[in-house]
mmCIF file of C-alpha atoms in Angstrom:
data_model
loop_
_atom_site.group_PDB
_atom_site.id
_atom_site.type_symbol
_atom_site.label_atom_id
_atom_site.label_comp_id
_atom_site.label_asym_id
_atom_site.label_seq_id
_atom_site.Cartn_x
_atom_site.Cartn_y
_atom_site.Cartn_z
ATOM 1 C CA MET A 1 10.387 5.379 17.234
ATOM 2 C CA ARG A 2 8.379 8.266 15.795
ATOM 3 C CA ALA A 3 11.477 9.700 14.126
ATOM 4 C CA PHE A 4 12.252 6.282 12.643
ATOM 5 C CA LYS A 5 8.730 5.978 11.231
ATOM 6 C CA ARG A 6 8.931 9.462 9.717
ATOM 7 C CA TRP A 7 12.339 8.713 8.201
ATOM 8 C CA PHE A 8 11.035 5.407 6.811
ATOM 9 C CA ASP A 9 7.972 7.157 5.338
ATOM 10 C CA GLN A 10 10.097 9.687 3.500
ATOM 11 C CA SER A 11 13.115 7.596 2.499
ATOM 12 C CA LEU A 12 12.785 5.591 -0.687
ATOM 13 C CA ALA A 13 16.153 3.973 0.048
ATOM 14 C CA ALA A 14 14.909 2.602 3.383
ATOM 15 C CA GLN A 15 11.764 1.266 1.736
ATOM 16 C CA ALA A 16 13.852 -0.316 -1.036
ATOM 17 C CA ALA A 17 16.135 -1.973 1.523
ATOM 18 C CA LEU A 18 13.149 -3.446 3.368
ATOM 19 C CA ILE A 19 11.594 -4.742 0.137
ATOM 20 C CA PHE A 20 14.936 -6.245 -0.880
ATOM 21 C CA VAL A 21 15.409 -8.056 2.440
ATOM 22 C CA LEU A 22 11.826 -9.336 2.381
ATOM 23 C CA GLY A 23 12.256 -10.384 -1.251
ATOM 24 C CA VAL A 24 15.366 -12.410 -0.449
ATOM 25 C CA GLY A 25 13.634 -14.026 2.520
ATOM 26 C CA VAL A 26 10.455 -14.933 0.648
ATOM 27 C CA THR A 27 12.384 -16.205 -2.368
ATOM 28 C CA ALA A 28 14.611 -18.309 -0.111
ATOM 29 C CA LEU A 29 11.529 -19.661 1.682
ATOM 30 C CA PHE A 30 9.733 -20.716 -1.482
ATOM 31 C CA ARG A 31 12.809 -21.787 -3.483
ATOM 32 C CA PRO A 32 15.291 -23.304 -1.034
ATOM 33 C CA ASP A 33 16.892 -25.447 -3.751
ATOM 34 C CA GLU A 34 18.006 -22.414 -5.798
ATOM 35 C CA HIS A 35 21.433 -20.830 -5.459
ATOM 36 C CA PRO A 36 21.545 -17.757 -3.150
ATOM 37 C CA VAL A 37 22.675 -15.597 -6.068
ATOM 38 C CA VAL A 38 19.329 -16.359 -7.742
ATOM 39 C CA TRP A 39 17.530 -15.230 -4.581
ATOM 40 C CA ILE A 40 19.426 -11.933 -4.644
ATOM 41 C CA ILE A 41 18.793 -11.344 -8.347
ATOM 42 C CA GLN A 42 15.082 -12.055 -7.963
ATOM 43 C CA ALA A 43 14.876 -9.811 -4.901
ATOM 44 C CA MET A 44 16.595 -7.031 -6.863
ATOM 45 C CA LEU A 45 14.001 -7.449 -9.620
ATOM 46 C CA TYR A 46 11.125 -7.335 -7.117
ATOM 47 C CA THR A 47 12.644 -4.259 -5.489
ATOM 48 C CA ALA A 48 13.074 -2.471 -8.815
ATOM 49 C CA ILE A 49 9.455 -3.146 -9.786
ATOM 50 C CA ALA A 50 8.084 -2.099 -6.393
ATOM 51 C CA MET A 51 10.168 1.071 -6.200
ATOM 52 C CA THR A 52 9.153 2.057 -9.732
ATOM 53 C CA ILE A 53 5.513 1.740 -8.711
ATOM 54 C CA VAL A 54 6.098 3.742 -5.520
ATOM 55 C CA ALA A 55 7.992 6.496 -7.358
ATOM 56 C CA VAL A 56 5.285 6.813 -10.018
ATOM 57 C CA GLN A 57 2.571 6.962 -7.362
ATOM 58 C CA ARG A 58 4.472 9.606 -5.403
ATOM 59 C CA ARG A 59 5.038 11.684 -8.518
ATOM 60 C CA LYS A 60 1.358 11.457 -9.466
ATOM 61 C CA ALA A 61 0.257 12.380 -5.928
ATOM 62 C CA GLY A 62 2.768 15.237 -5.893
ATOM 63 C CA ARG A 63 1.384 16.658 -9.109
ATOM 64 C CA ALA A 64 -2.184 16.334 -7.820
ATOM 65 C CA ALA A 65 -1.310 18.050 -4.537
ATOM 66 C CA GLY A 66 1.016 20.606 -6.066
ATOM 67 C CA THR A 67 4.011 19.639 -3.924
ATOM 68 C CA ASP A 68 7.115 17.427 -4.045
ATOM 69 C CA ALA A 69 7.539 13.832 -2.846
ATOM 70 C CA GLN A 70 8.667 14.918 0.641
ATOM 71 C CA GLY A 71 5.612 17.151 0.930
ATOM 72 C CA VAL A 72 3.344 14.293 -0.123
ATOM 73 C CA ALA A 73 4.874 12.029 2.524
ATOM 74 C CA GLU A 74 4.311 14.715 5.159
ATOM 75 C CA LEU A 75 0.717 15.267 4.010
ATOM 76 C CA HIS A 76 0.061 11.526 4.178
ATOM 77 C CA ARG A 77 1.457 11.453 7.711
ATOM 78 C CA LYS A 78 -0.868 14.290 8.702
ATOM 79 C CA ILE A 79 -3.823 12.476 7.166
ATOM 80 C CA ARG A 80 -2.964 9.319 9.130
ATOM 81 C CA HIS A 81 -2.715 11.291 12.378
ATOM 82 C CA ARG A 82 -5.734 13.480 11.553
ATOM 83 C CA GLU A 83 -3.688 16.668 11.843
ATOM 84 C CA VAL A 84 -5.363 19.531 10.023
ATOM 85 C CA PRO A 85 -2.755 21.981 8.668
ATOM 86 C CA SER A 86 -3.099 25.619 9.655
ATOM 87 C CA GLU A 87 -1.072 27.189 6.825
ATOM 88 C CA PRO A 88 -3.322 28.152 3.854
ATOM 89 C CA GLN A 89 -0.967 26.813 1.188
ATOM 90 C CA GLU A 90 -0.595 23.498 3.002
ATOM 91 C CA ARG A 91 -4.381 23.323 3.475
ATOM 92 C CA ALA A 92 -4.871 23.792 -0.261
ATOM 93 C CA SER A 93 -2.350 21.047 -1.033
ATOM 94 C CA MET A 94 -4.013 18.781 1.508
ATOM 95 C CA ARG A 95 -7.447 19.508 0.002
ATOM 96 C CA ARG A 96 -6.217 18.582 -3.497
ATOM 97 C CA LEU A 97 -4.492 15.432 -2.248
ATOM 98 C CA VAL A 98 -7.558 14.270 -0.314
ATOM 99 C CA ALA A 99 -9.810 14.957 -3.303
ATOM 100 C CA GLU A 100 -7.478 12.951 -5.547
ATOM 101 C CA GLN A 101 -7.343 10.025 -3.118
ATOM 102 C CA LEU A 102 -11.099 9.949 -2.627
ATOM 103 C CA GLY A 103 -11.559 10.070 -6.402
ATOM 104 C CA GLN A 104 -9.185 7.145 -6.862
ATOM 105 C CA MET A 105 -10.977 5.120 -4.205
ATOM 106 C CA GLU A 106 -14.359 5.866 -5.746
ATOM 107 C CA ARG A 107 -13.129 4.804 -9.191
ATOM 108 C CA ALA A 108 -11.582 1.635 -7.743
ATOM 109 C CA ARG A 109 -14.786 0.784 -5.874
ATOM 110 C CA LYS A 110 -16.472 -0.556 -8.999
ATOM 111 C CA TRP A 111 -13.630 -3.053 -9.521
ATOM 112 C CA LEU A 112 -13.479 -4.253 -5.915
ATOM 113 C CA PRO A 113 -16.180 -6.976 -6.248
ATOM 114 C CA TYR A 114 -14.410 -8.403 -9.309
ATOM 115 C CA TRP A 115 -11.087 -8.459 -7.488
ATOM 116 C CA LEU A 116 -12.637 -10.124 -4.437
ATOM 117 C CA GLY A 117 -14.390 -12.627 -6.690
ATOM 118 C CA SER A 118 -11.159 -13.514 -8.452
ATOM 119 C CA MET A 119 -9.410 -14.011 -5.110
ATOM 120 C CA ALA A 120 -12.267 -16.276 -3.998
ATOM 121 C CA LEU A 121 -11.975 -18.266 -7.246
ATOM 122 C CA ILE A 122 -8.244 -18.670 -6.702
ATOM 123 C CA ALA A 123 -8.850 -19.892 -3.135
ATOM 124 C CA VAL A 124 -11.539 -22.360 -4.281
ATOM 125 C CA ALA A 125 -9.358 -23.552 -7.173
ATOM 126 C CA MET A 126 -6.445 -24.135 -4.800
ATOM 127 C CA LEU A 127 -8.686 -26.142 -2.484
ATOM 128 C CA GLY A 128 -10.011 -28.104 -5.472
ATOM 129 C CA LEU A 129 -6.504 -28.877 -6.663
ATOM 130 C CA GLY A 130 -5.532 -29.902 -3.173
ATOM 131 C CA ALA A 131 -8.529 -32.225 -2.893
ATOM 132 C CA ALA A 132 -7.723 -33.716 -6.305
ATOM 133 C CA THR A 133 -4.094 -34.380 -5.410
ATOM 134 C CA GLY A 134 -4.838 -35.527 -1.878
ATOM 135 C CA SER A 135 -2.737 -32.854 -0.177
ATOM 136 C CA LEU A 136 -4.861 -30.199 1.526
ATOM 137 C CA ALA A 137 -2.298 -28.616 3.835
ATOM 138 C CA THR A 138 -0.671 -26.153 1.417
ATOM 139 C CA PRO A 139 -3.885 -25.217 -0.455
ATOM 140 C CA LEU A 140 -5.647 -24.649 2.851
ATOM 141 C CA ILE A 141 -2.852 -22.357 4.029
ATOM 142 C CA VAL A 142 -2.981 -20.450 0.715
ATOM 143 C CA ALA A 143 -6.790 -20.152 0.871
ATOM 144 C CA VAL A 144 -6.738 -18.898 4.461
ATOM 145 C CA GLY A 145 -3.925 -16.514 3.557
ATOM 146 C CA LEU A 146 -5.937 -15.142 0.610
ATOM 147 C CA ILE A 147 -9.010 -14.672 2.771
ATOM 148 C CA GLY A 148 -6.914 -12.907 5.404
ATOM 149 C CA PHE A 149 -5.293 -10.718 2.753
ATOM 150 C CA CYS A 150 -8.681 -9.751 1.298
ATOM 151 C CA GLY A 151 -9.959 -8.905 4.782
ATOM 152 C CA TRP A 152 -6.884 -6.772 5.417
ATOM 153 C CA VAL A 153 -7.356 -4.933 2.097
ATOM 154 C CA LEU A 154 -11.003 -4.197 2.920
ATOM 155 C CA TRP A 155 -10.093 -3.023 6.434
ATOM 156 C CA MET A 156 -7.311 -0.727 5.148
ATOM 157 C CA ARG A 157 -9.612 0.667 2.457
ATOM 158 C CA HIS A 158 -12.242 1.431 5.091
ATOM 159 C CA ARG A 159 -9.659 3.158 7.299
ATOM 160 C CA SER A 160 -8.330 5.214 4.394
ATOM 161 C CA LEU A 161 -11.813 6.270 3.334
ATOM 162 C CA ASP A 162 -12.641 7.233 6.914
ATOM 163 C CA ARG A 163 -9.460 9.298 7.288
ATOM 164 C CA CYS A 164 -9.869 11.049 3.937
ATOM 165 C CA ARG A 165 -13.529 11.855 4.607
ATOM 166 C CA TYR A 166 -12.612 13.205 8.037
ATOM 167 C CA MET A 167 -9.864 15.354 6.543
ATOM 168 C CA ARG A 168 -12.145 16.620 3.753
ATOM 169 C CA SER A 169 -14.812 17.681 6.252
ATOM 170 C CA SER A 170 -12.197 19.259 8.556
ATOM 171 C CA LEU A 171 -10.655 21.225 5.704
ATOM 172 C CA GLN A 172 -14.046 22.521 4.535
ATOM 173 C CA SER A 173 -14.950 23.978 7.914
#
């Protein structure tokens, strides 16, 4: 299982295949009356957009760390597992990557309340529309899903900050 996770972390093709399959499934779930070819085309579009974002992020992280995309994936794995590298060059790359990630999270922190507020407004608006139309089931599911998603984002942000701070302090000593 560990080898599969490592391969999935490093392989853009595997990530693209997963996004494509999920895209087809979600599109089919929300648009069952459409032709399956439409599902596939939309999933291909979603996959292309997502993989472009991932590739740009990997390239940017690689430039910040001074390594290639494979090296960035390996450094991210080490950050997740709290493995401090012993090689000086790898430590320097890790230090730059951690500094870049912490900087990004600090810059994004000022926008987090606005994002959470907009998600809350969307949830309240959905509930209001549901109350106005007399059907609360779907808006309630969407509102609970948004609240769960926001909680997950906050939890993952906290975990990432904790791991990066741990790695920064470990690399300094």
